[in-house]
mmCIF file of C-alpha atoms in Angstrom:
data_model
loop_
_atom_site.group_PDB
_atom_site.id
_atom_site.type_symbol
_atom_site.label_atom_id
_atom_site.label_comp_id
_atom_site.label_asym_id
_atom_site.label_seq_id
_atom_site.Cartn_x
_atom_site.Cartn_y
_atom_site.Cartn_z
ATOM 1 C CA UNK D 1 -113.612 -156.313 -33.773
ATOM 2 C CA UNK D 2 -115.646 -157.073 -36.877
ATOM 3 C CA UNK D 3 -116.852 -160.483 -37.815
ATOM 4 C CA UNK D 4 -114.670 -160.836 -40.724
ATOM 5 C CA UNK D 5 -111.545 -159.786 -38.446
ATOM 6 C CA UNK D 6 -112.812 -162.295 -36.384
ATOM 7 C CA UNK D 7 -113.317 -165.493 -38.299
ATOM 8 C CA UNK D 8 -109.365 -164.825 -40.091
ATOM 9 C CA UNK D 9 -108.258 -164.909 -36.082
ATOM 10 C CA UNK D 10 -110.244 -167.718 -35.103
ATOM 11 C CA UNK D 11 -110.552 -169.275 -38.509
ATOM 12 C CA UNK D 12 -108.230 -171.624 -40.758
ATOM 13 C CA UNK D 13 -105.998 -168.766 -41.177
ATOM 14 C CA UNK D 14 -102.330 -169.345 -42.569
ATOM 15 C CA UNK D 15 -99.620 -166.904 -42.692
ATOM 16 C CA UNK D 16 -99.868 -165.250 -46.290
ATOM 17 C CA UNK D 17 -103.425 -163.990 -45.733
ATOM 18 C CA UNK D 18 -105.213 -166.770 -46.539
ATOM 19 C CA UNK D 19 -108.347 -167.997 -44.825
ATOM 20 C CA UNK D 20 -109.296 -171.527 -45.647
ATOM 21 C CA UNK D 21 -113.269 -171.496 -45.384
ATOM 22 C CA UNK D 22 -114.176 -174.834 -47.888
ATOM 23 C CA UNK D 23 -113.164 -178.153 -46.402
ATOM 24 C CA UNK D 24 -112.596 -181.600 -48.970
ATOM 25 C CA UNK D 25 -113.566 -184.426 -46.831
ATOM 26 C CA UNK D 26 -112.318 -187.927 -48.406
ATOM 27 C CA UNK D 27 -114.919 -190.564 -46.997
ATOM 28 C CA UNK D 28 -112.518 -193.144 -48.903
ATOM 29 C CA UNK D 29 -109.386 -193.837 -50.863
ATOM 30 C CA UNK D 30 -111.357 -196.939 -52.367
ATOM 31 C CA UNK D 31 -112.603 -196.409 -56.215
ATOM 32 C CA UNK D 32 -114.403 -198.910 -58.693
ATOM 33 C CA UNK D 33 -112.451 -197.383 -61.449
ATOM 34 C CA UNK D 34 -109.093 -197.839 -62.552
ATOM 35 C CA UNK D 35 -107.827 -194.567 -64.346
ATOM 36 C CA UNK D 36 -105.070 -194.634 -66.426
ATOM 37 C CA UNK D 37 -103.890 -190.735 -65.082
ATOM 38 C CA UNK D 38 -104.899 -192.169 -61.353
ATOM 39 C CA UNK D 39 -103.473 -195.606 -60.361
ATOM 40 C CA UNK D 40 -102.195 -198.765 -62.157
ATOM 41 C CA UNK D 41 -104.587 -201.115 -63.220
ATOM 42 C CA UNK D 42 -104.161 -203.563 -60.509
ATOM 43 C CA UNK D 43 -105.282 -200.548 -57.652
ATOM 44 C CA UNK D 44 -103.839 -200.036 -54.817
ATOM 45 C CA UNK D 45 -103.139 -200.865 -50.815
ATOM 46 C CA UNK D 46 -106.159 -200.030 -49.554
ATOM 47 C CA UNK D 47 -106.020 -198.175 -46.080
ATOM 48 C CA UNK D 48 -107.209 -200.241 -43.474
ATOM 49 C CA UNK D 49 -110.367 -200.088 -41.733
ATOM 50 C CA UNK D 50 -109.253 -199.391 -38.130
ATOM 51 C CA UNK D 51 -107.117 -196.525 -39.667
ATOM 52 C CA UNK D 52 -110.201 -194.927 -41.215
ATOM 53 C CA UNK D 53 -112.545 -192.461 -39.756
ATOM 54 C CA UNK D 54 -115.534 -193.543 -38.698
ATOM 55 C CA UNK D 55 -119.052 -191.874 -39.710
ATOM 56 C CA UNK D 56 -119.189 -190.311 -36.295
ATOM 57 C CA UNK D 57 -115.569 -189.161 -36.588
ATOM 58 C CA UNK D 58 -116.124 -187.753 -39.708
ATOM 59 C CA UNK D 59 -119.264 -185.788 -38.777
ATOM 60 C CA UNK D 60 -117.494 -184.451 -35.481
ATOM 61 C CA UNK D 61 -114.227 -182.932 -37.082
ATOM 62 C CA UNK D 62 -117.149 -181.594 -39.654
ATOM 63 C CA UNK D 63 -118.902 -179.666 -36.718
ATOM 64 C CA UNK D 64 -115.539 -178.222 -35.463
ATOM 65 C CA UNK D 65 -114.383 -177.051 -38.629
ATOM 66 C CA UNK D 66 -117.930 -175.297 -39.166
ATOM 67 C CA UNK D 67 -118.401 -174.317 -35.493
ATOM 68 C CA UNK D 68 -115.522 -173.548 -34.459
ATOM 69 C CA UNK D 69 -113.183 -172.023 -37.575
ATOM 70 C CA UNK D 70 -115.423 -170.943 -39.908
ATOM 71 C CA UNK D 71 -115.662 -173.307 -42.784
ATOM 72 C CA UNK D 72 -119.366 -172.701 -44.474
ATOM 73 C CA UNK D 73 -118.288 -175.330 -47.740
ATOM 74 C CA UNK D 74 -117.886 -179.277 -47.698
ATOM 75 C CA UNK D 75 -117.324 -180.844 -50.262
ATOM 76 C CA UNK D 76 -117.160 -184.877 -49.745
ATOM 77 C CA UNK D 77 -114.387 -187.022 -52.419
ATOM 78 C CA UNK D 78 -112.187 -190.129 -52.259
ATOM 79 C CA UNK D 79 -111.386 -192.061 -53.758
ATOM 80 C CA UNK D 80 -114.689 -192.829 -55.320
ATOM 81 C CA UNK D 81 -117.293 -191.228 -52.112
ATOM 82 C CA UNK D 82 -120.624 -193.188 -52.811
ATOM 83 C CA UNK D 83 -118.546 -196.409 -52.013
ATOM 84 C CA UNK D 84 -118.982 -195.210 -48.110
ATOM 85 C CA UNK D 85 -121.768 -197.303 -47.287
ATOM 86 C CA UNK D 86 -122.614 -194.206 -44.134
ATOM 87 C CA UNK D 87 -122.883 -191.554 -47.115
ATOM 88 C CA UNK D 88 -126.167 -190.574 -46.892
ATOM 89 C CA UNK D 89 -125.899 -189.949 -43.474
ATOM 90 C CA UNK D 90 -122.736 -188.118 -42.855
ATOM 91 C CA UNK D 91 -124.598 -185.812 -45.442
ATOM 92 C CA UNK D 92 -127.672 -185.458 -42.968
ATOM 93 C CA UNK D 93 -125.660 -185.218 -40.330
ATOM 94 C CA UNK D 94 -123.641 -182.041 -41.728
ATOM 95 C CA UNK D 95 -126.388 -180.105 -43.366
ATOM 96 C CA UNK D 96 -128.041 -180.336 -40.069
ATOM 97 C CA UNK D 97 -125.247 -178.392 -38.787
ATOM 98 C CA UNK D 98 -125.613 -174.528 -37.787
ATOM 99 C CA UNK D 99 -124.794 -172.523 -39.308
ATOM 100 C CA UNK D 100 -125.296 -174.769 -42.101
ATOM 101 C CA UNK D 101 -122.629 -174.822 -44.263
ATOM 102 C CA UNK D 102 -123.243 -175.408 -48.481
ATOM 103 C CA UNK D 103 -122.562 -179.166 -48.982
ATOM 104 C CA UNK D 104 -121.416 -181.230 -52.444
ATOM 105 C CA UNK D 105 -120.030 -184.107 -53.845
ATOM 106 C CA UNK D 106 -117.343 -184.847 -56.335
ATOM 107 C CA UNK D 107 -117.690 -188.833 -57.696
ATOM 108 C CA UNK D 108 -117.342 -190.084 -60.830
ATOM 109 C CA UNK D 109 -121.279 -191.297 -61.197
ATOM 110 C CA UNK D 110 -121.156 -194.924 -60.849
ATOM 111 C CA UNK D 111 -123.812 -195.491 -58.347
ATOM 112 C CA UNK D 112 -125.288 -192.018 -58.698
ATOM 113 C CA UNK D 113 -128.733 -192.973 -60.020
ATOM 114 C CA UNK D 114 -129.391 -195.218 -56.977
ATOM 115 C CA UNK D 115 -128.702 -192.633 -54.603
ATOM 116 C CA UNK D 116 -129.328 -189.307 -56.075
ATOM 117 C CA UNK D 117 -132.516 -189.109 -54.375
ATOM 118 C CA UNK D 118 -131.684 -189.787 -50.990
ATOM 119 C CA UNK D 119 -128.678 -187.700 -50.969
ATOM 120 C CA UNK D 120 -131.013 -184.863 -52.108
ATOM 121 C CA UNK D 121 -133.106 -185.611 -49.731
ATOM 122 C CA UNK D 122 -130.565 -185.988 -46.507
ATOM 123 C CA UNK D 123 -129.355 -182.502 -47.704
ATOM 124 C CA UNK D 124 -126.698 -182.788 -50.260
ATOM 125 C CA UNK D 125 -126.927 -179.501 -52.278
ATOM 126 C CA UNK D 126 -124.928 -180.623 -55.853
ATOM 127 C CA UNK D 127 -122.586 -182.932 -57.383
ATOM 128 C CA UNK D 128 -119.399 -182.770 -60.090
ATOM 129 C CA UNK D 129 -119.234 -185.928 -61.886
ATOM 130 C CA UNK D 130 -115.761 -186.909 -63.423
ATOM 131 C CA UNK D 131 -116.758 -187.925 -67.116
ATOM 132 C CA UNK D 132 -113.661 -187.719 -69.591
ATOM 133 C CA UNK D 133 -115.542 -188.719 -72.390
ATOM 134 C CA UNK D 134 -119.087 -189.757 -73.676
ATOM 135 C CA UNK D 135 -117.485 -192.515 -76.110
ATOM 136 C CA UNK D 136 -117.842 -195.982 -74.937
ATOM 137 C CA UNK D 137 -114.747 -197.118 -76.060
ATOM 138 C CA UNK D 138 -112.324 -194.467 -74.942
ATOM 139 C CA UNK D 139 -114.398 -194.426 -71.345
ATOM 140 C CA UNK D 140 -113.378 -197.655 -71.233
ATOM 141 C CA UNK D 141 -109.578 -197.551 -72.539
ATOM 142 C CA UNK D 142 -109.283 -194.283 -69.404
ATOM 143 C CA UNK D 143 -110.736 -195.971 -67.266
ATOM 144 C CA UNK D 144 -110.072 -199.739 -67.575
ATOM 145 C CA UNK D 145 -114.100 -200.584 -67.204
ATOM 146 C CA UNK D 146 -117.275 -200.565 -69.501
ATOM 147 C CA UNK D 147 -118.896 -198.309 -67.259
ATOM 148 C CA UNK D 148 -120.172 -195.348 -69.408
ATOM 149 C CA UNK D 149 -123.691 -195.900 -69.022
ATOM 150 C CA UNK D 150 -124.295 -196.103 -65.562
ATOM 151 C CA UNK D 151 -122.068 -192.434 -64.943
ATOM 152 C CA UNK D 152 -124.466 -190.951 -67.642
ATOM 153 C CA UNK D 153 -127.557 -192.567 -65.934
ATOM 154 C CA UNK D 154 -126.090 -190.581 -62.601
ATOM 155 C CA UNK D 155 -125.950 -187.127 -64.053
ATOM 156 C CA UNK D 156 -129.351 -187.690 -65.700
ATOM 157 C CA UNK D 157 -130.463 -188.713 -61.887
ATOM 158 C CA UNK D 158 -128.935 -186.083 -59.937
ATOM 159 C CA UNK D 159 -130.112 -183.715 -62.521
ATOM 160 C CA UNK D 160 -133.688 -184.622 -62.257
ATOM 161 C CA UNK D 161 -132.876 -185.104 -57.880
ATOM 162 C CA UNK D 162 -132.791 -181.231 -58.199
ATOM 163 C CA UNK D 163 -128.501 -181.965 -57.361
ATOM 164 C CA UNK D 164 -128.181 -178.819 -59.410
ATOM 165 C CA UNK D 165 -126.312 -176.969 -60.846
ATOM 166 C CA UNK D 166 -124.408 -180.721 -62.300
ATOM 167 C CA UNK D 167 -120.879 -179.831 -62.964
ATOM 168 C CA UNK D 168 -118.958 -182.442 -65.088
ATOM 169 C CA UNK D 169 -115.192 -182.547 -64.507
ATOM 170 C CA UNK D 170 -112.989 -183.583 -67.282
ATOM 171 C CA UNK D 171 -109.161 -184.323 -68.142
ATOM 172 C CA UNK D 172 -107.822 -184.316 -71.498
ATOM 173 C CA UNK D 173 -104.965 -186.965 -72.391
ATOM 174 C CA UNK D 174 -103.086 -186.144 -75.488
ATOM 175 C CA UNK D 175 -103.367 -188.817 -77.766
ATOM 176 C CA UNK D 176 -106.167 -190.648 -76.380
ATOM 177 C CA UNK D 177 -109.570 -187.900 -75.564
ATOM 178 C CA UNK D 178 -107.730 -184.864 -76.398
ATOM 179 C CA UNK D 179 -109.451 -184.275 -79.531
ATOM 180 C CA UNK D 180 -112.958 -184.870 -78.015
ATOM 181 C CA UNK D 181 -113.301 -181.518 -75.847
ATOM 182 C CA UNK D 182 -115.673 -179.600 -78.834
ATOM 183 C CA UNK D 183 -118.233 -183.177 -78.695
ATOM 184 C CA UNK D 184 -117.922 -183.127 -74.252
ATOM 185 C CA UNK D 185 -118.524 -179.073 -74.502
ATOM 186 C CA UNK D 186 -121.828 -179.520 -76.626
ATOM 187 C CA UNK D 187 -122.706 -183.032 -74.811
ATOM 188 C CA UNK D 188 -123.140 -180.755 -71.637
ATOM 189 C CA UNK D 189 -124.661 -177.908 -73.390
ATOM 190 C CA UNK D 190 -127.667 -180.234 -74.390
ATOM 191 C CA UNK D 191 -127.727 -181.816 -71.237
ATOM 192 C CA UNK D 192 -127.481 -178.461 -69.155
ATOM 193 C CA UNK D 193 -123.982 -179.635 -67.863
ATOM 194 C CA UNK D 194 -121.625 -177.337 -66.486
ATOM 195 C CA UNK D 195 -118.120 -178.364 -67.925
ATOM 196 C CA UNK D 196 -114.926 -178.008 -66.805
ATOM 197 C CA UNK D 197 -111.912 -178.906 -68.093
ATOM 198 C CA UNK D 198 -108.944 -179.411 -65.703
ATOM 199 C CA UNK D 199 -105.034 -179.916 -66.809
ATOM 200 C CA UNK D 200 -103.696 -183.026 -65.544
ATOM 201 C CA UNK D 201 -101.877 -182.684 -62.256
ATOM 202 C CA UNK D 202 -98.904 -184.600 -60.777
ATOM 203 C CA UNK D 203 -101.050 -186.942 -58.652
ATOM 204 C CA UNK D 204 -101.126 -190.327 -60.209
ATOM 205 C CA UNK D 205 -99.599 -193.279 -58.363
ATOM 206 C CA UNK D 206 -97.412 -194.228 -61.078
ATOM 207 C CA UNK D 207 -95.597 -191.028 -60.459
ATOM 208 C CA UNK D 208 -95.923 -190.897 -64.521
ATOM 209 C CA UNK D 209 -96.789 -187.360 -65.400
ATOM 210 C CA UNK D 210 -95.090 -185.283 -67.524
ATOM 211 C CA UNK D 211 -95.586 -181.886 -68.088
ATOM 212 C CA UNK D 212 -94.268 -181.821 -71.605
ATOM 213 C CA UNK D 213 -97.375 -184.198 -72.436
ATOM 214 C CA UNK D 214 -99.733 -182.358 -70.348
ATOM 215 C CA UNK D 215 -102.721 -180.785 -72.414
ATOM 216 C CA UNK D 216 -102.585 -176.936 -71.417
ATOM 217 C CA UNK D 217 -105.438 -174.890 -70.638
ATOM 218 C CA UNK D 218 -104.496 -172.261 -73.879
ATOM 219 C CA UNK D 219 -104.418 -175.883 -76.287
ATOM 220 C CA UNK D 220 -107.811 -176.673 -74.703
ATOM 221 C CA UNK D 221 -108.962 -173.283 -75.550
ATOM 222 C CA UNK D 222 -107.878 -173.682 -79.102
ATOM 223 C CA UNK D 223 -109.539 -177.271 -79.301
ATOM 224 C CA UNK D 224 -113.106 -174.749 -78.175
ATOM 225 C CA UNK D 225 -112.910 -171.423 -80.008
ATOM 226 C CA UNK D 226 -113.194 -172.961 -83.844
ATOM 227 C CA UNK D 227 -116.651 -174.257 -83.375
ATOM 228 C CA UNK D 228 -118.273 -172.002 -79.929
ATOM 229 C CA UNK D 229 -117.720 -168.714 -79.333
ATOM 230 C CA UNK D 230 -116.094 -168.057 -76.157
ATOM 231 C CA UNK D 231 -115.950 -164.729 -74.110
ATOM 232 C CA UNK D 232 -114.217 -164.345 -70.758
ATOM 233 C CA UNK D 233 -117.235 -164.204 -68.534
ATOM 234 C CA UNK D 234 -116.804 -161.479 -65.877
ATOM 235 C CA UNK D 235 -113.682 -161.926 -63.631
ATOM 236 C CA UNK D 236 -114.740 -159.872 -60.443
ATOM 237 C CA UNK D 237 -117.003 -162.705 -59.984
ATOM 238 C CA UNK D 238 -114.689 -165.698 -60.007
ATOM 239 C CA UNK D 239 -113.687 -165.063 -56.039
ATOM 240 C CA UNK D 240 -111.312 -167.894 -54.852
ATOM 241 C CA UNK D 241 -113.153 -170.354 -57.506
ATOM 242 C CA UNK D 242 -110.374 -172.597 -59.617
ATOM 243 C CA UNK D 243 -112.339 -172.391 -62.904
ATOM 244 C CA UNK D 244 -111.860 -169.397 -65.280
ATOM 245 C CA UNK D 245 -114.680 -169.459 -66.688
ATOM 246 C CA UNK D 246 -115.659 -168.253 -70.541
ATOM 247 C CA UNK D 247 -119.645 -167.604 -71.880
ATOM 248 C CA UNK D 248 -120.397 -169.800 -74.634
ATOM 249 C CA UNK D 249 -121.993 -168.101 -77.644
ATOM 250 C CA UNK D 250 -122.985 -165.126 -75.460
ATOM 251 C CA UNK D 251 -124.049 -166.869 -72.449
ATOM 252 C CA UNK D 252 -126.108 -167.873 -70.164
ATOM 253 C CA UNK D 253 -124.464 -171.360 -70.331
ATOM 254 C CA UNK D 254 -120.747 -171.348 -69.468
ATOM 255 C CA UNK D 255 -117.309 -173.704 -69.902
ATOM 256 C CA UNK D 256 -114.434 -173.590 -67.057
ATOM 257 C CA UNK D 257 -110.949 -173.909 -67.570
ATOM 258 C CA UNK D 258 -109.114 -174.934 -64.351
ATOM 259 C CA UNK D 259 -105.634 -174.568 -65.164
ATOM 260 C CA UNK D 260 -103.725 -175.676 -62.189
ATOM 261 C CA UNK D 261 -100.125 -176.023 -63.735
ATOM 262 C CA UNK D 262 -99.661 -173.317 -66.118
ATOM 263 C CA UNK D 263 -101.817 -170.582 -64.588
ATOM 264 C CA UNK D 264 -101.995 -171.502 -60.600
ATOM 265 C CA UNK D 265 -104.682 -169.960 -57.994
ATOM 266 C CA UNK D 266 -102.107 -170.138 -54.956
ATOM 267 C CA UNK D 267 -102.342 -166.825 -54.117
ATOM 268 C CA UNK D 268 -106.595 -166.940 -53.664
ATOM 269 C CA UNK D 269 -106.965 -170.705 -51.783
ATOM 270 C CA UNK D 270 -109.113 -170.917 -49.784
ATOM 271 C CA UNK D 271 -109.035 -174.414 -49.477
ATOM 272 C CA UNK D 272 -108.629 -177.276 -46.693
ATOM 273 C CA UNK D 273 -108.330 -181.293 -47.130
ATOM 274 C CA UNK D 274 -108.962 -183.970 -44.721
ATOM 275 C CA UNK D 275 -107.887 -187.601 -45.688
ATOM 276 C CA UNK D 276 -110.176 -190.912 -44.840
ATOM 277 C CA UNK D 277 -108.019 -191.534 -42.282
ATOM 278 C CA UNK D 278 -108.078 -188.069 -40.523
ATOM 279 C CA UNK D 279 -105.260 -186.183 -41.909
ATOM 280 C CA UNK D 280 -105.165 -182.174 -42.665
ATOM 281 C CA UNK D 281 -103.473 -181.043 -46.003
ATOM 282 C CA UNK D 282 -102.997 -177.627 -45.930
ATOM 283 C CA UNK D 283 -103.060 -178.213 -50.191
ATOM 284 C CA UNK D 284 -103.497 -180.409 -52.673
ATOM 285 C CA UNK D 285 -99.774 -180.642 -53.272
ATOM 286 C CA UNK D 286 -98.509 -180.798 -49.418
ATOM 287 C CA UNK D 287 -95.427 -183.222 -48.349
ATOM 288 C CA UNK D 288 -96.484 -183.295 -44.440
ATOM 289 C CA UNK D 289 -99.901 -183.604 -43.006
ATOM 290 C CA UNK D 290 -101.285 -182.887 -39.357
ATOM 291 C CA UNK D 291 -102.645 -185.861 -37.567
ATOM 292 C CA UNK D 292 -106.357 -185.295 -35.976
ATOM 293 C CA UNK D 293 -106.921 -188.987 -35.558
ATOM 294 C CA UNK D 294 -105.041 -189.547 -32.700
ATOM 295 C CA UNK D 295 -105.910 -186.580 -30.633
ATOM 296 C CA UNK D 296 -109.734 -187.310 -31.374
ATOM 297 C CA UNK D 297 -109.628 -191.121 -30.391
ATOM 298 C CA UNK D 298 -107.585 -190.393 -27.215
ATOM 299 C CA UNK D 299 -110.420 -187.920 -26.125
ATOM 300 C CA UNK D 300 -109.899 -184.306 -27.403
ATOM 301 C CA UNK D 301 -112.097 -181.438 -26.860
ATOM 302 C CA UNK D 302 -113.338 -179.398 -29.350
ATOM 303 C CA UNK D 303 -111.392 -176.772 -28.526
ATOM 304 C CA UNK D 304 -108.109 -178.512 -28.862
ATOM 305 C CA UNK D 305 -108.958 -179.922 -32.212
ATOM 306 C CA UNK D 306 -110.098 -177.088 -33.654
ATOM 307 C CA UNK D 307 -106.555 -175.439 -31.936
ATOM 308 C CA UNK D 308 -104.660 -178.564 -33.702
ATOM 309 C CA UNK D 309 -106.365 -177.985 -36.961
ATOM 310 C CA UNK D 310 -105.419 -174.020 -36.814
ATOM 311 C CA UNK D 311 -101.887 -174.608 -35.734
ATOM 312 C CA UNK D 312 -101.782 -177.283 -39.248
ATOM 313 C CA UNK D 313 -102.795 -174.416 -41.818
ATOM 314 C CA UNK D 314 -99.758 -172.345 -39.975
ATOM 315 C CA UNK D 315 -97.226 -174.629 -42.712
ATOM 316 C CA UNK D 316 -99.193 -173.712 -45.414
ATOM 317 C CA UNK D 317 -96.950 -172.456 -48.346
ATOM 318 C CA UNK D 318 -97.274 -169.357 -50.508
ATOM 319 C CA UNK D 319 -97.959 -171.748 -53.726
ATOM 320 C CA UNK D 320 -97.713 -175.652 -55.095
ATOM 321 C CA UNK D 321 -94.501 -175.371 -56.526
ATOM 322 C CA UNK D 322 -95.116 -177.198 -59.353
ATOM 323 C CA UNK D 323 -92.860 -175.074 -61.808
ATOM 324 C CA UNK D 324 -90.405 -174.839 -59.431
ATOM 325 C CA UNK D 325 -87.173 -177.750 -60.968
ATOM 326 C CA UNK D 326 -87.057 -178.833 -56.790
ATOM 327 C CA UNK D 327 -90.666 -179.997 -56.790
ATOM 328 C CA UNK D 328 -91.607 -183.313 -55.940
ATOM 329 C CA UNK D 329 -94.769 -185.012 -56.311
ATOM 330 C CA UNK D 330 -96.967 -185.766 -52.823
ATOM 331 C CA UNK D 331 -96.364 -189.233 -51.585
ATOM 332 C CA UNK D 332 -99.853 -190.010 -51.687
ATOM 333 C CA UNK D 333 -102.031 -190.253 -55.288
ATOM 334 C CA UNK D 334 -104.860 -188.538 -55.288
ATOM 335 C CA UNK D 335 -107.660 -191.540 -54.891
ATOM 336 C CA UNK D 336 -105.599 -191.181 -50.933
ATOM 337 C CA UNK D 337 -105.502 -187.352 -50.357
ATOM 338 C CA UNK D 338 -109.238 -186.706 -51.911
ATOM 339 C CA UNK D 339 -109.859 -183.896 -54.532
#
């Protein structure tokens, strides 16, 4: 039996073909912003802290998905991550993991610059940063705080923490940033940013979006191609990665278009999720979830976790559904299910 035939057997296999081998760990549905595309103003019910995994939990279910099914990327969300005070540690504790899986962080910055350096130095490999904008005033009419300088003081910090390569992920809202992708683009050129722009997705809690004012990926390309040129980099490279990604002026430097909606990646995930609270999504988009929670507090093995957690990716369905009339949006926003 090779060892590819034997990680899609033992692995996070589900029943199209698909091996899930990169693992989105929410540390917290908690944020310190209040995005208008996220959650209402106010925020939200908070889970509880008995229902949340601890930093012990968190770094066991870690080992079995690497040691036991074959997960070699984690990336760590909320919520807003570096609001979980045990961070730096649940980073040490899974790159010290063997085989040591690639390990990175998606937050939107606030806080970065204090930490940057020890999460370098527990481990952590590279960061995206959520950054809409770079104007002050419609950072602050997205995101309902005056917080623009300290995100930009985190990517210059994780830059210089070696967190590289920085990716910067951004939404457009028609109306409000929609005409500010050309200034973000050469923002992150100067900076050595790597941009990408994702299309809004159904996962606010407002339950607000609508696709007919969705900004597509083709009107985002059109916002690009009048002032850099843009070339479809090479697409035997882009694997199972969301981005498509486009050289600007030539290359080396690149901008990604992730366009979930109107050009979906079902068929290549390769993606698991596991929620603060110790929940498996099979995808983003999922109506169910598989509880690991209870079977590791009431004294689990290994084994039979990492059985639960293969029997969970069984469900898994050929593709979101999102242009499908019947779909419905996931119960929980995304600041609960982790990006």
């Amino acid at each position: 039996m090779t060892a590819i035939h034997e990680v899609t057997q033992q692995g996070l296999a589900d029943r199209y073909g698909r091996v899930a081998t990169d693992l989105r760990v929410s540390l917290t549905d908690r944020c310190n912003l209040r995005c208008t595309y996220c959650m209402p103003e106010e925020g939200l019910d908070w889970l509880a802290k008995p229902e949340l995994l601890t930093d012990d939990e968190i770094i066991r279910l870690v080992t079995v998905a690497v040691t036991h099914l074959g997960v070699n990327e984690i990336r760590f969300t909320g919520g807003e991550p570096l609001l979980r005070r045990g961070i730096v540690g649940i980073v040490a504790g899974t790159t010290a993991l063997t085989p040591r899986p690639e390990v990175s962080l998606t937050t939107n910055g606030i806080g970065l610059a204090r930490q940057a350096t020890a999460l370098k130095e527990a481990g952590l490999d590279r960061v995206n940063v959520s950054l809409d904008t770079i104007r002050a005033d419609t950072f602050q009419q997205l995101t309902r705080r005056d917080r623009l300088k300290d995100v930009l003081a985190g990517l210059e910090a994780a830059q210089a923490a070696g967190l590289t390569p920085v990716k910067v992920n951004a939404v457009l809202m028609r109306g409000v940033n929609d005409d500010q992708a050309p200034e973000l683009l050469q923002f992150c050129l100067d900076h050595d940013y790597e941009l990408r722009f994702i299309e809004q997705m159904p996962l606010d809690a407002q339950h607000g979006w609508d696709r007919a004012t969705m900004v597509t990926a083709d009107e985002i390309l059109e916002r690009l191609v009048d002032r850099f040129g843009l070339t479809p980099a090479d697409a035997s490279t882009r694997g199972s990665a969301p981005a498509e990604s486009f050289l600007v002026h030539g290359g080396p430097q690149t901008v990604g278009i992730i366009a979930s909606v109107t050009r979906p990646f079902c068929g290549d995930c390769d993606r698991v999720r596991l929620t603060a609270d110790g929940q498996v999504r099979d995808c983003l988009f999922a109506r169910t979830e598989s509880d690991l929670r209870t079977a590791l507090r009431d004294g689990a093995d290994d084994a039979e976790l990492a059985d639960r957690w293969r029997r969970a990716m069984r469900n898994k369905l050929p593709g979101h559904g999102i242009n499908d009339p019947s779909f419905l949006q996931p119960s929980r926003p995304m600041s609960a299910i982790g990006g």
